[in-house]
mmCIF file of C-alpha atoms in Angstrom:
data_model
loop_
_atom_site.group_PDB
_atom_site.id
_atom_site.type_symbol
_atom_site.label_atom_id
_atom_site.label_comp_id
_atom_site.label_asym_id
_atom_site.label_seq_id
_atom_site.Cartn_x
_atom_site.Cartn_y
_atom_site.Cartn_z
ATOM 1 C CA UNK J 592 35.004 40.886 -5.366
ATOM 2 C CA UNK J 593 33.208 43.453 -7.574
ATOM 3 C CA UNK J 594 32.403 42.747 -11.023
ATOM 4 C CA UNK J 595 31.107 45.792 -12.242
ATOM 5 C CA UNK J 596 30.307 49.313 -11.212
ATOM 6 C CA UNK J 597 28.132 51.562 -13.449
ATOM 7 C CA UNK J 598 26.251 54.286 -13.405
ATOM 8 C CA UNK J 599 22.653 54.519 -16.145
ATOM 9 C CA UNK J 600 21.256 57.838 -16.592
ATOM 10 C CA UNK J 601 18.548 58.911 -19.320
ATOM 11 C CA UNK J 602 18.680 54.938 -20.822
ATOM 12 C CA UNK J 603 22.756 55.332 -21.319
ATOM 13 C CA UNK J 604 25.893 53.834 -19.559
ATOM 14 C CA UNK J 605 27.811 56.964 -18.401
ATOM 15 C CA UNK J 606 31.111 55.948 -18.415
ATOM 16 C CA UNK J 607 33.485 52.830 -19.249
ATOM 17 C CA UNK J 608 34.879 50.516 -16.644
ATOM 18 C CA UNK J 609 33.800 50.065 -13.302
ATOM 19 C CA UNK J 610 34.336 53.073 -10.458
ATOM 20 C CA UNK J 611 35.216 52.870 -6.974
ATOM 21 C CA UNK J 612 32.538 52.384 -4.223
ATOM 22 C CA UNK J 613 32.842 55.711 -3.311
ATOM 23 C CA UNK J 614 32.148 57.289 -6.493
ATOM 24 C CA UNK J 615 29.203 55.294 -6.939
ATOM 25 C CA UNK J 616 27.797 56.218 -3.844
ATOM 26 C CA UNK J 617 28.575 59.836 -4.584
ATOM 27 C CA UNK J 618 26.805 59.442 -8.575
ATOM 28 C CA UNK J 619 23.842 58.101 -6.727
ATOM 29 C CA UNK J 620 22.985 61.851 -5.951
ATOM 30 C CA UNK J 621 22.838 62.993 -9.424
ATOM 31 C CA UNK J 622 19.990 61.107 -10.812
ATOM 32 C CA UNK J 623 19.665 57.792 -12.698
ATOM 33 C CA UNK J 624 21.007 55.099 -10.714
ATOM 34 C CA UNK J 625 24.049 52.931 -10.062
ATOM 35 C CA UNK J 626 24.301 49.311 -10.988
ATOM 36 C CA UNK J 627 27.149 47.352 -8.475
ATOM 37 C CA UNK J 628 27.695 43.640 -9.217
ATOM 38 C CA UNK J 629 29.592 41.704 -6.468
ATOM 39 C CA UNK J 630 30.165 38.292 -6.516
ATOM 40 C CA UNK J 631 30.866 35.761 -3.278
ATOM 41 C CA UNK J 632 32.322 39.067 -1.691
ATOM 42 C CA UNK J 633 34.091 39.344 1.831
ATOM 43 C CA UNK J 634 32.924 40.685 4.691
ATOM 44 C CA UNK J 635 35.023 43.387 5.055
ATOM 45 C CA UNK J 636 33.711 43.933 0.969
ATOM 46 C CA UNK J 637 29.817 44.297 2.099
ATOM 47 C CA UNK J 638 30.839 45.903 5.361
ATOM 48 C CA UNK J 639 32.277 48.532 2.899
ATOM 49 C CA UNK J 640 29.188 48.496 0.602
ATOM 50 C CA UNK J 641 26.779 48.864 3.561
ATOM 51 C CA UNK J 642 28.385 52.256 4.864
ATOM 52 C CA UNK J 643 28.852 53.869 1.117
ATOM 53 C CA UNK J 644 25.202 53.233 0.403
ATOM 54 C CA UNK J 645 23.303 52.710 4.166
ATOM 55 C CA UNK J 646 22.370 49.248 3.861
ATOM 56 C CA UNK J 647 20.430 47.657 6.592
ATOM 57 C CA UNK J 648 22.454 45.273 8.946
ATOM 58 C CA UNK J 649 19.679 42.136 8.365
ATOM 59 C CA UNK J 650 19.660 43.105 4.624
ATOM 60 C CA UNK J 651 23.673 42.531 4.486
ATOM 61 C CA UNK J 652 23.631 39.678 7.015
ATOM 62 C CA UNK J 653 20.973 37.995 4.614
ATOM 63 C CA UNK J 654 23.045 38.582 1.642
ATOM 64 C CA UNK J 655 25.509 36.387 3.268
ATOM 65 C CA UNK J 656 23.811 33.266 4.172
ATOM 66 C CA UNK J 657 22.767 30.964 1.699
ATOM 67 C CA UNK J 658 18.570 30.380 1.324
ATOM 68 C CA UNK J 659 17.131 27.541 0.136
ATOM 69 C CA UNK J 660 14.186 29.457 -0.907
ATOM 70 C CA UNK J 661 13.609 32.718 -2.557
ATOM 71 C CA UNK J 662 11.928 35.676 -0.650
ATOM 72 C CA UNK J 663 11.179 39.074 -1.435
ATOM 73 C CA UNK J 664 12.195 41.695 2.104
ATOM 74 C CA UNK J 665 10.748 45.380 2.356
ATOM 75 C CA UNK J 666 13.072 47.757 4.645
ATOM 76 C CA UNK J 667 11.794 50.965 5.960
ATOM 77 C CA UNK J 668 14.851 53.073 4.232
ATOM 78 C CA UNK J 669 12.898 52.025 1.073
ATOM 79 C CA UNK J 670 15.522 49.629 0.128
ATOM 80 C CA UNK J 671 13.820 46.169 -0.731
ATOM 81 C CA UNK J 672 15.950 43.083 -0.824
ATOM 82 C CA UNK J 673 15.212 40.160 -2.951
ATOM 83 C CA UNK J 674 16.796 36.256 -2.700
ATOM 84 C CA UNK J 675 16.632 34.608 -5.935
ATOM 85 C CA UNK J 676 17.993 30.970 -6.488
ATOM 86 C CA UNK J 677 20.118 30.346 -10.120
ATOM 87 C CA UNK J 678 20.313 26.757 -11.721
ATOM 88 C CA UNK J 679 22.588 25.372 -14.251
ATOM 89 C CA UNK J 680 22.478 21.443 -15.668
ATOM 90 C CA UNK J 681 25.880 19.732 -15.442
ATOM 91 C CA UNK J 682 26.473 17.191 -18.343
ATOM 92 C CA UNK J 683 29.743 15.441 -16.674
ATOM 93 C CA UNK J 684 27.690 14.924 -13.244
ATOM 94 C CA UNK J 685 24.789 14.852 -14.204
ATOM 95 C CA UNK J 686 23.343 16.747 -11.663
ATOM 96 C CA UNK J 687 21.764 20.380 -11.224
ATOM 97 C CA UNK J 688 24.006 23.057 -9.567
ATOM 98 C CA UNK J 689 22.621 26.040 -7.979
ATOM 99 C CA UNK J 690 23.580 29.080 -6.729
ATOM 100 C CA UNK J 691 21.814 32.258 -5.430
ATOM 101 C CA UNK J 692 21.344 36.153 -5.914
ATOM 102 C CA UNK J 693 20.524 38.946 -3.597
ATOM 103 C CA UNK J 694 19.504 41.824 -5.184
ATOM 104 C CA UNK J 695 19.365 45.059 -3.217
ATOM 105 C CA UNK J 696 16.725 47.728 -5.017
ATOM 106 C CA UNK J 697 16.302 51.032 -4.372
ATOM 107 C CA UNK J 698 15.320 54.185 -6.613
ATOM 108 C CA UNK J 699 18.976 55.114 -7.491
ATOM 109 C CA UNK J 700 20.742 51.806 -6.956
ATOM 110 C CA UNK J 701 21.193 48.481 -7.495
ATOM 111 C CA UNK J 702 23.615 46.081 -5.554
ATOM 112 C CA UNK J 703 23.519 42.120 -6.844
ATOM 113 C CA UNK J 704 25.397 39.646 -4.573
ATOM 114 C CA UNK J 705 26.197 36.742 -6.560
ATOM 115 C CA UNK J 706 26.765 33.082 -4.615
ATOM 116 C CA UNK J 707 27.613 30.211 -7.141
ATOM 117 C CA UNK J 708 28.858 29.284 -10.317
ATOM 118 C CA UNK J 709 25.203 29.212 -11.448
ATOM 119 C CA UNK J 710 24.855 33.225 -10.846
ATOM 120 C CA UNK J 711 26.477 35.080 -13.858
ATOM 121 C CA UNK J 712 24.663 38.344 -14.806
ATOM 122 C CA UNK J 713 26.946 39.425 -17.354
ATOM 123 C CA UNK J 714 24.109 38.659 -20.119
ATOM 124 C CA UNK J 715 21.845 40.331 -18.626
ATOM 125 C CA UNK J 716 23.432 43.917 -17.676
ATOM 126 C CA UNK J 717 24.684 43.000 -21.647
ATOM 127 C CA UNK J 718 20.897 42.872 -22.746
ATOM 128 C CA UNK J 719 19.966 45.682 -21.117
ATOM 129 C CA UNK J 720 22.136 48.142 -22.189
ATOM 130 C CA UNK J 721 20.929 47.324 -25.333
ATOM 131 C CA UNK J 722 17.416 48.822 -24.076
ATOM 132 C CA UNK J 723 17.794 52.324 -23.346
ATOM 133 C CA UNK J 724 13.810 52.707 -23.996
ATOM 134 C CA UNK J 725 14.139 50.089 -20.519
ATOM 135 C CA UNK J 726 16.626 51.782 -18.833
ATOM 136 C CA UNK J 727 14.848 54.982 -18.482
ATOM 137 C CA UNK J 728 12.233 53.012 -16.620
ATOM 138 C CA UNK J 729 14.696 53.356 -13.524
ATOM 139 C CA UNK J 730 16.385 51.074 -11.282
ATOM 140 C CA UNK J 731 13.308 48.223 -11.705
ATOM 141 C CA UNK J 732 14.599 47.456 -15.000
ATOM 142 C CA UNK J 733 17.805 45.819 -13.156
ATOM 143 C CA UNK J 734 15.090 43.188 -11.522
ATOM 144 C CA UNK J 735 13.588 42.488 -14.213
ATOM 145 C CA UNK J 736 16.554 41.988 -16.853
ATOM 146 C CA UNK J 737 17.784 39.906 -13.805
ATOM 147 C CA UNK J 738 14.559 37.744 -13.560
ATOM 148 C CA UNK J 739 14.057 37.009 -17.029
ATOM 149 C CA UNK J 740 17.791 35.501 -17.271
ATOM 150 C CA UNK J 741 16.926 33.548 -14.264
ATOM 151 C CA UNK J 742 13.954 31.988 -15.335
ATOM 152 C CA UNK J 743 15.493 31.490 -18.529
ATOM 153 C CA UNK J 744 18.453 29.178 -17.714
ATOM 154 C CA UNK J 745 15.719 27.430 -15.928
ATOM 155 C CA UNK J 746 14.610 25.684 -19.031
ATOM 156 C CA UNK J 747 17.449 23.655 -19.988
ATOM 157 C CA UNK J 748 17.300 22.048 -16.471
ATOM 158 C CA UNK J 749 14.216 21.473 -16.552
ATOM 159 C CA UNK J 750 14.765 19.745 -20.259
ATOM 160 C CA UNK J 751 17.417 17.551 -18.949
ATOM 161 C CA UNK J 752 16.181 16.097 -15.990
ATOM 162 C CA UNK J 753 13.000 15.268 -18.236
ATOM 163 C CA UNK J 754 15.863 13.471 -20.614
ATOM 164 C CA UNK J 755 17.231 11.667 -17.319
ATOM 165 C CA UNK J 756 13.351 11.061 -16.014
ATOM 166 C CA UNK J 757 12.671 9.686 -19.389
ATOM 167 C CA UNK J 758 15.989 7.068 -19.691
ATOM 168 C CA UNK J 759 15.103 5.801 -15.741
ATOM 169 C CA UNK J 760 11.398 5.572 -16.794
ATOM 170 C CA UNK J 761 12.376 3.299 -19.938
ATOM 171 C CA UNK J 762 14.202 0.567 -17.925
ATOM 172 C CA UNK J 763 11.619 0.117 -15.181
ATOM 173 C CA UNK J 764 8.584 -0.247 -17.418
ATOM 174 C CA UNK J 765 10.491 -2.402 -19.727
ATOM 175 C CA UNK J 766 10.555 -4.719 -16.710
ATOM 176 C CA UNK J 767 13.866 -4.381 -15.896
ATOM 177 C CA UNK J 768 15.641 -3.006 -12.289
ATOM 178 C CA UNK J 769 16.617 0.921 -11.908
ATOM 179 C CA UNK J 770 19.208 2.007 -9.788
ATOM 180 C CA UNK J 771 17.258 3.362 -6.716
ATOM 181 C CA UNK J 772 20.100 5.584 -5.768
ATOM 182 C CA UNK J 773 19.986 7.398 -9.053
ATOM 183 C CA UNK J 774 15.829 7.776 -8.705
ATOM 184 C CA UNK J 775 16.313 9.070 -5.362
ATOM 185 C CA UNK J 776 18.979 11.103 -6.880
ATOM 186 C CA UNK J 777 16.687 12.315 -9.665
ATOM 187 C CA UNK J 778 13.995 12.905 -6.689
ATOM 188 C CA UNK J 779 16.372 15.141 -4.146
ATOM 189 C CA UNK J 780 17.306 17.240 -7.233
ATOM 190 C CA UNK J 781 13.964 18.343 -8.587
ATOM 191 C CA UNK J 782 12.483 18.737 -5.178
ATOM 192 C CA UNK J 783 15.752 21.355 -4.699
ATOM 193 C CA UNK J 784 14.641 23.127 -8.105
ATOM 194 C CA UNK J 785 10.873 22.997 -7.327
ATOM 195 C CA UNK J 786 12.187 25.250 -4.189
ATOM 196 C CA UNK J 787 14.113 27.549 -6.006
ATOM 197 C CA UNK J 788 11.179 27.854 -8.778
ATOM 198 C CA UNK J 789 7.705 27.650 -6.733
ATOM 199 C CA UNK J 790 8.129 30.445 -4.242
ATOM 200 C CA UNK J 791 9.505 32.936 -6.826
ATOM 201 C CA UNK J 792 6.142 33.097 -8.056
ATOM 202 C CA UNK J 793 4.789 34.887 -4.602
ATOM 203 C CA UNK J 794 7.660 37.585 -5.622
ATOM 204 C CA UNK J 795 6.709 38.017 -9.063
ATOM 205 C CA UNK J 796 3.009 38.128 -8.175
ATOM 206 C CA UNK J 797 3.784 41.108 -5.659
ATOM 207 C CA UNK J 798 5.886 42.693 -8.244
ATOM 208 C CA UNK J 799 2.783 43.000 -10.044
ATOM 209 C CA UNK J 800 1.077 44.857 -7.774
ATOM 210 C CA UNK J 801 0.149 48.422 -8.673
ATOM 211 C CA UNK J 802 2.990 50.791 -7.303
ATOM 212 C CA UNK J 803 5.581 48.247 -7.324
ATOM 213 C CA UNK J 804 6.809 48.264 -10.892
ATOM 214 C CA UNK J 805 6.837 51.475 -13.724
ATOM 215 C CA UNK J 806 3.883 50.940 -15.917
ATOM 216 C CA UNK J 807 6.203 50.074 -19.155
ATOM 217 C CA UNK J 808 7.961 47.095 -17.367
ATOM 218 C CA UNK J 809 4.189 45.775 -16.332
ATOM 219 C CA UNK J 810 3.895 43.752 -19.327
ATOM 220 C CA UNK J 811 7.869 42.538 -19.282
ATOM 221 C CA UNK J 812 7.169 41.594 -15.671
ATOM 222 C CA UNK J 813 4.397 39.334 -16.706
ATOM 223 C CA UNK J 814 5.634 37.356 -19.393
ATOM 224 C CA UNK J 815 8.531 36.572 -17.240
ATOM 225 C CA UNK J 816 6.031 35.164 -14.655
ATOM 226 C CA UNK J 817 4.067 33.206 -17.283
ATOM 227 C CA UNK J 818 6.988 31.507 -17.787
ATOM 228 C CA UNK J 819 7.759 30.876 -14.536
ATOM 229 C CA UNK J 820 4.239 28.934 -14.530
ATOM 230 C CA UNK J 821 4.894 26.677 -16.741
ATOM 231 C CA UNK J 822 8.409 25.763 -15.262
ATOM 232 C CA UNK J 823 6.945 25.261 -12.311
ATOM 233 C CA UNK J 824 3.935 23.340 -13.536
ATOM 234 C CA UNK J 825 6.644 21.315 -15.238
ATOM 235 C CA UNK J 826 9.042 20.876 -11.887
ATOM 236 C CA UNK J 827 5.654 19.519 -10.281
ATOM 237 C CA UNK J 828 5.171 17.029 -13.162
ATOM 238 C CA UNK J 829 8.125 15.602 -12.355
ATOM 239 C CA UNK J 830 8.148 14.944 -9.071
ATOM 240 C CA UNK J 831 5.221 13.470 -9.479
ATOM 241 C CA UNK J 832 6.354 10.836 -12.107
ATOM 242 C CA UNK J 833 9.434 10.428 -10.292
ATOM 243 C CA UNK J 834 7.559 9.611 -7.139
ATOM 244 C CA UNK J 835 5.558 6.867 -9.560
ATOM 245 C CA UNK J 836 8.862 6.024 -10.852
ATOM 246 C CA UNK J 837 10.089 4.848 -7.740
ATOM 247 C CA UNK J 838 6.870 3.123 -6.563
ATOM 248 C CA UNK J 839 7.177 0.586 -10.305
ATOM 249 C CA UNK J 840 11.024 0.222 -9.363
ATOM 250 C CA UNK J 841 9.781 -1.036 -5.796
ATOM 251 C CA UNK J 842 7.723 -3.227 -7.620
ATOM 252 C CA UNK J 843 9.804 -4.497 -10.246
ATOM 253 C CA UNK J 844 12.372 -5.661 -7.338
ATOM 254 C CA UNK J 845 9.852 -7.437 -5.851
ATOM 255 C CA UNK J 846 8.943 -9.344 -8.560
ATOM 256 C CA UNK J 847 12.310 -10.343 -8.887
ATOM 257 C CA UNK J 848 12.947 -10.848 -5.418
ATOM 258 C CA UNK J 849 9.854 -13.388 -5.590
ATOM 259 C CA UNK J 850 11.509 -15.222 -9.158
ATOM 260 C CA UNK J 851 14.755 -15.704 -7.108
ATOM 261 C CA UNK J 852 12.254 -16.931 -4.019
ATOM 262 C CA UNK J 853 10.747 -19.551 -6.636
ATOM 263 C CA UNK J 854 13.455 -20.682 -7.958
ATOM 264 C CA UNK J 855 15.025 -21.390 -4.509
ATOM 265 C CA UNK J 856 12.006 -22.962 -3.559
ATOM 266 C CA UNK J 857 12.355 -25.795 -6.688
ATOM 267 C CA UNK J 858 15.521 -26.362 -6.134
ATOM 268 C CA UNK J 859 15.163 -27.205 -2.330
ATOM 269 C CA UNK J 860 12.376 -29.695 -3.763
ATOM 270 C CA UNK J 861 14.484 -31.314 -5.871
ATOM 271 C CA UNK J 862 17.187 -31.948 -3.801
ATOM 272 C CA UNK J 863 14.332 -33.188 -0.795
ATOM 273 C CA UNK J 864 13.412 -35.439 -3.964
ATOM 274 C CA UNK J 865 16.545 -36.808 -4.377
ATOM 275 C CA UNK J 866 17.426 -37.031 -0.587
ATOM 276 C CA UNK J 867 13.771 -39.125 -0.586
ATOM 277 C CA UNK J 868 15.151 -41.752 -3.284
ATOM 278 C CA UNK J 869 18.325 -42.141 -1.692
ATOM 279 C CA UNK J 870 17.678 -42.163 2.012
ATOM 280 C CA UNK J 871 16.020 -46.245 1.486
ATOM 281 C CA UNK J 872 18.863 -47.211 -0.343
ATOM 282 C CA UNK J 873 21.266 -45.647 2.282
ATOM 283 C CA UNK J 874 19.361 -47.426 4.905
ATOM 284 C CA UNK J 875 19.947 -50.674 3.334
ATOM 285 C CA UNK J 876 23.512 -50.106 2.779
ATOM 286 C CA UNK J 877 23.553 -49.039 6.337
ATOM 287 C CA UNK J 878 22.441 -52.102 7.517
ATOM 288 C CA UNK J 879 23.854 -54.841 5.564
ATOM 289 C CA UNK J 880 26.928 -53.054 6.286
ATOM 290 C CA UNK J 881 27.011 -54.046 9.775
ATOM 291 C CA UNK J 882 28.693 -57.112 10.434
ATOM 292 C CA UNK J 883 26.092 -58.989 12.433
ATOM 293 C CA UNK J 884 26.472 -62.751 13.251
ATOM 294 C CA UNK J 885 22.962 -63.606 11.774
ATOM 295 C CA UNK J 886 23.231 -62.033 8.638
ATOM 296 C CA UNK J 887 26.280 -63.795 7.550
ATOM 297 C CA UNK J 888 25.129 -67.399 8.764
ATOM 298 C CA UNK J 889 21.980 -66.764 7.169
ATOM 299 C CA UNK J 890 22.896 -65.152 3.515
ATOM 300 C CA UNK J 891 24.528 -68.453 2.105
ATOM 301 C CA UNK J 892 23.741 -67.408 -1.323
ATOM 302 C CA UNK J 893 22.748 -65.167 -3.501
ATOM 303 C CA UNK J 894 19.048 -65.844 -3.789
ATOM 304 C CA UNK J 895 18.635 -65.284 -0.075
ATOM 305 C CA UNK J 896 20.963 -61.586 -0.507
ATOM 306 C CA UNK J 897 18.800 -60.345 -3.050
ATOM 307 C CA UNK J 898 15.425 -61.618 -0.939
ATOM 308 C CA UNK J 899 16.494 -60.037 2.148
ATOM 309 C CA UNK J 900 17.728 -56.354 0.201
ATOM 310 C CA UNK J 901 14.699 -56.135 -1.899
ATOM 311 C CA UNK J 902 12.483 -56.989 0.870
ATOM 312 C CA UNK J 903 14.561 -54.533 2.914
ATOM 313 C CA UNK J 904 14.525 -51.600 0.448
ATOM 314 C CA UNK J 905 10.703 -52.113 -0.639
ATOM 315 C CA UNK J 906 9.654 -51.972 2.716
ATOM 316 C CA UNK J 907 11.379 -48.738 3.849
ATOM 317 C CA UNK J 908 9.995 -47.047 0.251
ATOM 318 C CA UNK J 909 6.482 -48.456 0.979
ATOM 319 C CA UNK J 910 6.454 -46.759 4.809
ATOM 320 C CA UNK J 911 7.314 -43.866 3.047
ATOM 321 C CA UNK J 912 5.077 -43.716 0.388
ATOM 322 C CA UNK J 913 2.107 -44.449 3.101
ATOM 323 C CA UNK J 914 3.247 -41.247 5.311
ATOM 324 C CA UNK J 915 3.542 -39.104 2.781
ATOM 325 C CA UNK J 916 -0.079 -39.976 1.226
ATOM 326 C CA UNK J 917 -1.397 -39.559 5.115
ATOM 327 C CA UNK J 918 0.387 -36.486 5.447
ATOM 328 C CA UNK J 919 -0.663 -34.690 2.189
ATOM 329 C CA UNK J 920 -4.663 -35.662 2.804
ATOM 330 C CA UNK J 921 -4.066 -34.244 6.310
ATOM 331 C CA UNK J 922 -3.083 -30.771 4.630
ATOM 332 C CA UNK J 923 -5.445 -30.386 2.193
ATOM 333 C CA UNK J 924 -8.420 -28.569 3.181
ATOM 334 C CA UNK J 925 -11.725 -30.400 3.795
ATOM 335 C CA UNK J 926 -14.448 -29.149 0.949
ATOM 336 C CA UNK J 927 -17.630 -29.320 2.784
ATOM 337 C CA UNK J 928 -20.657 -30.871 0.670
ATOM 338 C CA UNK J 929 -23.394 -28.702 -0.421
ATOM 339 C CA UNK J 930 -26.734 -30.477 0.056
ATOM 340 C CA UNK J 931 -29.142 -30.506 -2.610
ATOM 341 C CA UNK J 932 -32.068 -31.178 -0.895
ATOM 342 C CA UNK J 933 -34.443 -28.470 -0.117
ATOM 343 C CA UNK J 934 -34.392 -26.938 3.683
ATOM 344 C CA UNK J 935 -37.167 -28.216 5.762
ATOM 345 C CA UNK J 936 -40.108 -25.291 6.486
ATOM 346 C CA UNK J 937 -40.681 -24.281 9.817
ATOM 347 C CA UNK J 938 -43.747 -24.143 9.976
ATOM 348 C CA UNK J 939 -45.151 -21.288 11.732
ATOM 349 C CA UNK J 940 -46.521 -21.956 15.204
ATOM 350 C CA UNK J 941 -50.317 -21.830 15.724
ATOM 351 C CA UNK J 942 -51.984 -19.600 17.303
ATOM 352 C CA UNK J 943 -53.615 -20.237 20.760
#
């Protein structure tokens, strides 16, 4: 639908309201130019739009799709179209939203094309209004109001994923386990923002160039890019710490992985312990359990029971103890002596 319509001539709003598209087409014509804000229109909408003011066909296709990066296009009409990407920081979620502009410039208009609930301009046609000294400058003023509330909101996101970086960085170092989902989380979402942040740079740097902006938006221009620097300097940072992030987490769950791997390992020794006590006495059980002719004829009291069972369970411990002493000097690696005694000279052979 369309927002707002208006037409800016000598640094004023001319009118109140919005106009029809055919009005504004028809005020482009008499100097100044016309500001139209659309946002998520129809197609029938920009097929409308494209025949008041001779849009190109790619320009308007582009305005439909959704980028994932920005880009700055030059037509030959003279109309240039530029793709910005919007962010805004959701508290509930937790989670960066985005959304997208296309901004059609030309000498006497300006069409935005708003995708997102991260895309209102309202501020910024607001602020500039309040700048007729900018408005005069011509239809370039529209960018730039545009740009600087775009790299604006890009601050608080960039302050609350450092909050979120920060929290997820304080329980892995303090030796405890992260959620990897929420670090790859974290990851996916500033790697989507460095996107929408790095290549706007290449469009404010050609902005810069000489012909492509009035000489009294030159400076505004430029502080909006320095800004953009550091935000993307920033958006670099931490991807970079969340990439180290993720490596310590790794880390961290191996170390547990190898306490739960330890502790497994003493239990299973104690119970092969305790197996090792019992299995004699079992045997001895075992076998005075079976009702053989010679054992009862033979046991007649209890002197000869306890001969015969300690002599039965000593002897099964002492085979025992023998293998395992045989077996443990069989796995434990041979040291080979070191000789103290000097090598024996060869002795050079003689010559003949």
């Amino acid at each position: 639908m369309i927002v707002d319509c208006a037409h800016y001539r000598d640094g004023r709003r001319q009118h109140e309201g919005a106009m029809p598209l055919e009005q504004a087409a028809e005020r482009c014509r008499q100097g100044g130019f016309v500001w139209l804000g659309m946002f998520e229109p129809a197609p029938e909408e920009l097929a409308r739009v494209r025949e008041c003011f001779g849009l190109h066909e790619l320009a308007v296709e582009d305005a439909r799709a959704f980028h994932l990066r920005p880009k700055a296009e030059q037509y030959e009409d003279g109309t240039e179209l530029i793709i910005l990407r919007t962010a805004r920081y959701d508290d509930e979620r937790e989670e960066v939203d985005t959304g997208e502009i296309s901004v059609f410039l030309a000498e006497h208009f300006v069409i935005t094309v708003r995708q997102g609930i991260a895309s209102e301009l309202h501020g910024a046609r607001s602020r500039l209004e309040r700048r007729p000294e900018l408005l005069r400058a011509g239809s370039s003023s529209t960018l730039w109001a545009i740009l600087d509330q775009v790299v604006d909101s890009y601050a608080p996101v960039v302050a609350e994923l450092e909050h979120d970086i920060e929290q997820i960085e304080a329980t892995v170092f303090s030796g405890a386990v992260a959620p990897t989902e929420r670090i790859y989380s974290l990851r996916r979402e500033a790697t989507d923002f460095y996107r929408a942040v790095h290549p706007l740079l290449a469009v404010l740097t050609r902005r810069l160039q000489p012909g492509k902006a009035p000489a009294e938006l030159r400076p505004y221009f430029r502080d909006v890019h320095d800004h953009l620097l550091l935000v993307n300097e920033e958006v670099a940072a931490q991807r970079d710490l969340l990439a180290t992030v993720l490596e310590a987490n790794i880390a961290v769950i191996s170390v547990e992985q190898n306490k739960i791997n330890l502790r497994q390992s003493a239990t299973m020794e104690q119970l092969t312990i305790l197996a090792s006590v019992f299995l004699p006495m079992s045997f001895v059980v075992g076998f005075f359990g079976q009702n053989f002719d010679w054992l009862v004829r033979h046991i007649s009291s209890f002197a000869a029971f306890l001969a015969i069972s300690v002599c039965g369970l000593l002897l099964p411990c002492l085979l025992l103890y023998v293998w395992l002493r045989r077996r443990r000097h069989r796995l434990t690696p041979s040291v080979p002596e070191v000789s103290n005694a000097a090598p024996h000279a060869v002795r050079p052979a003689r010559p003949r």
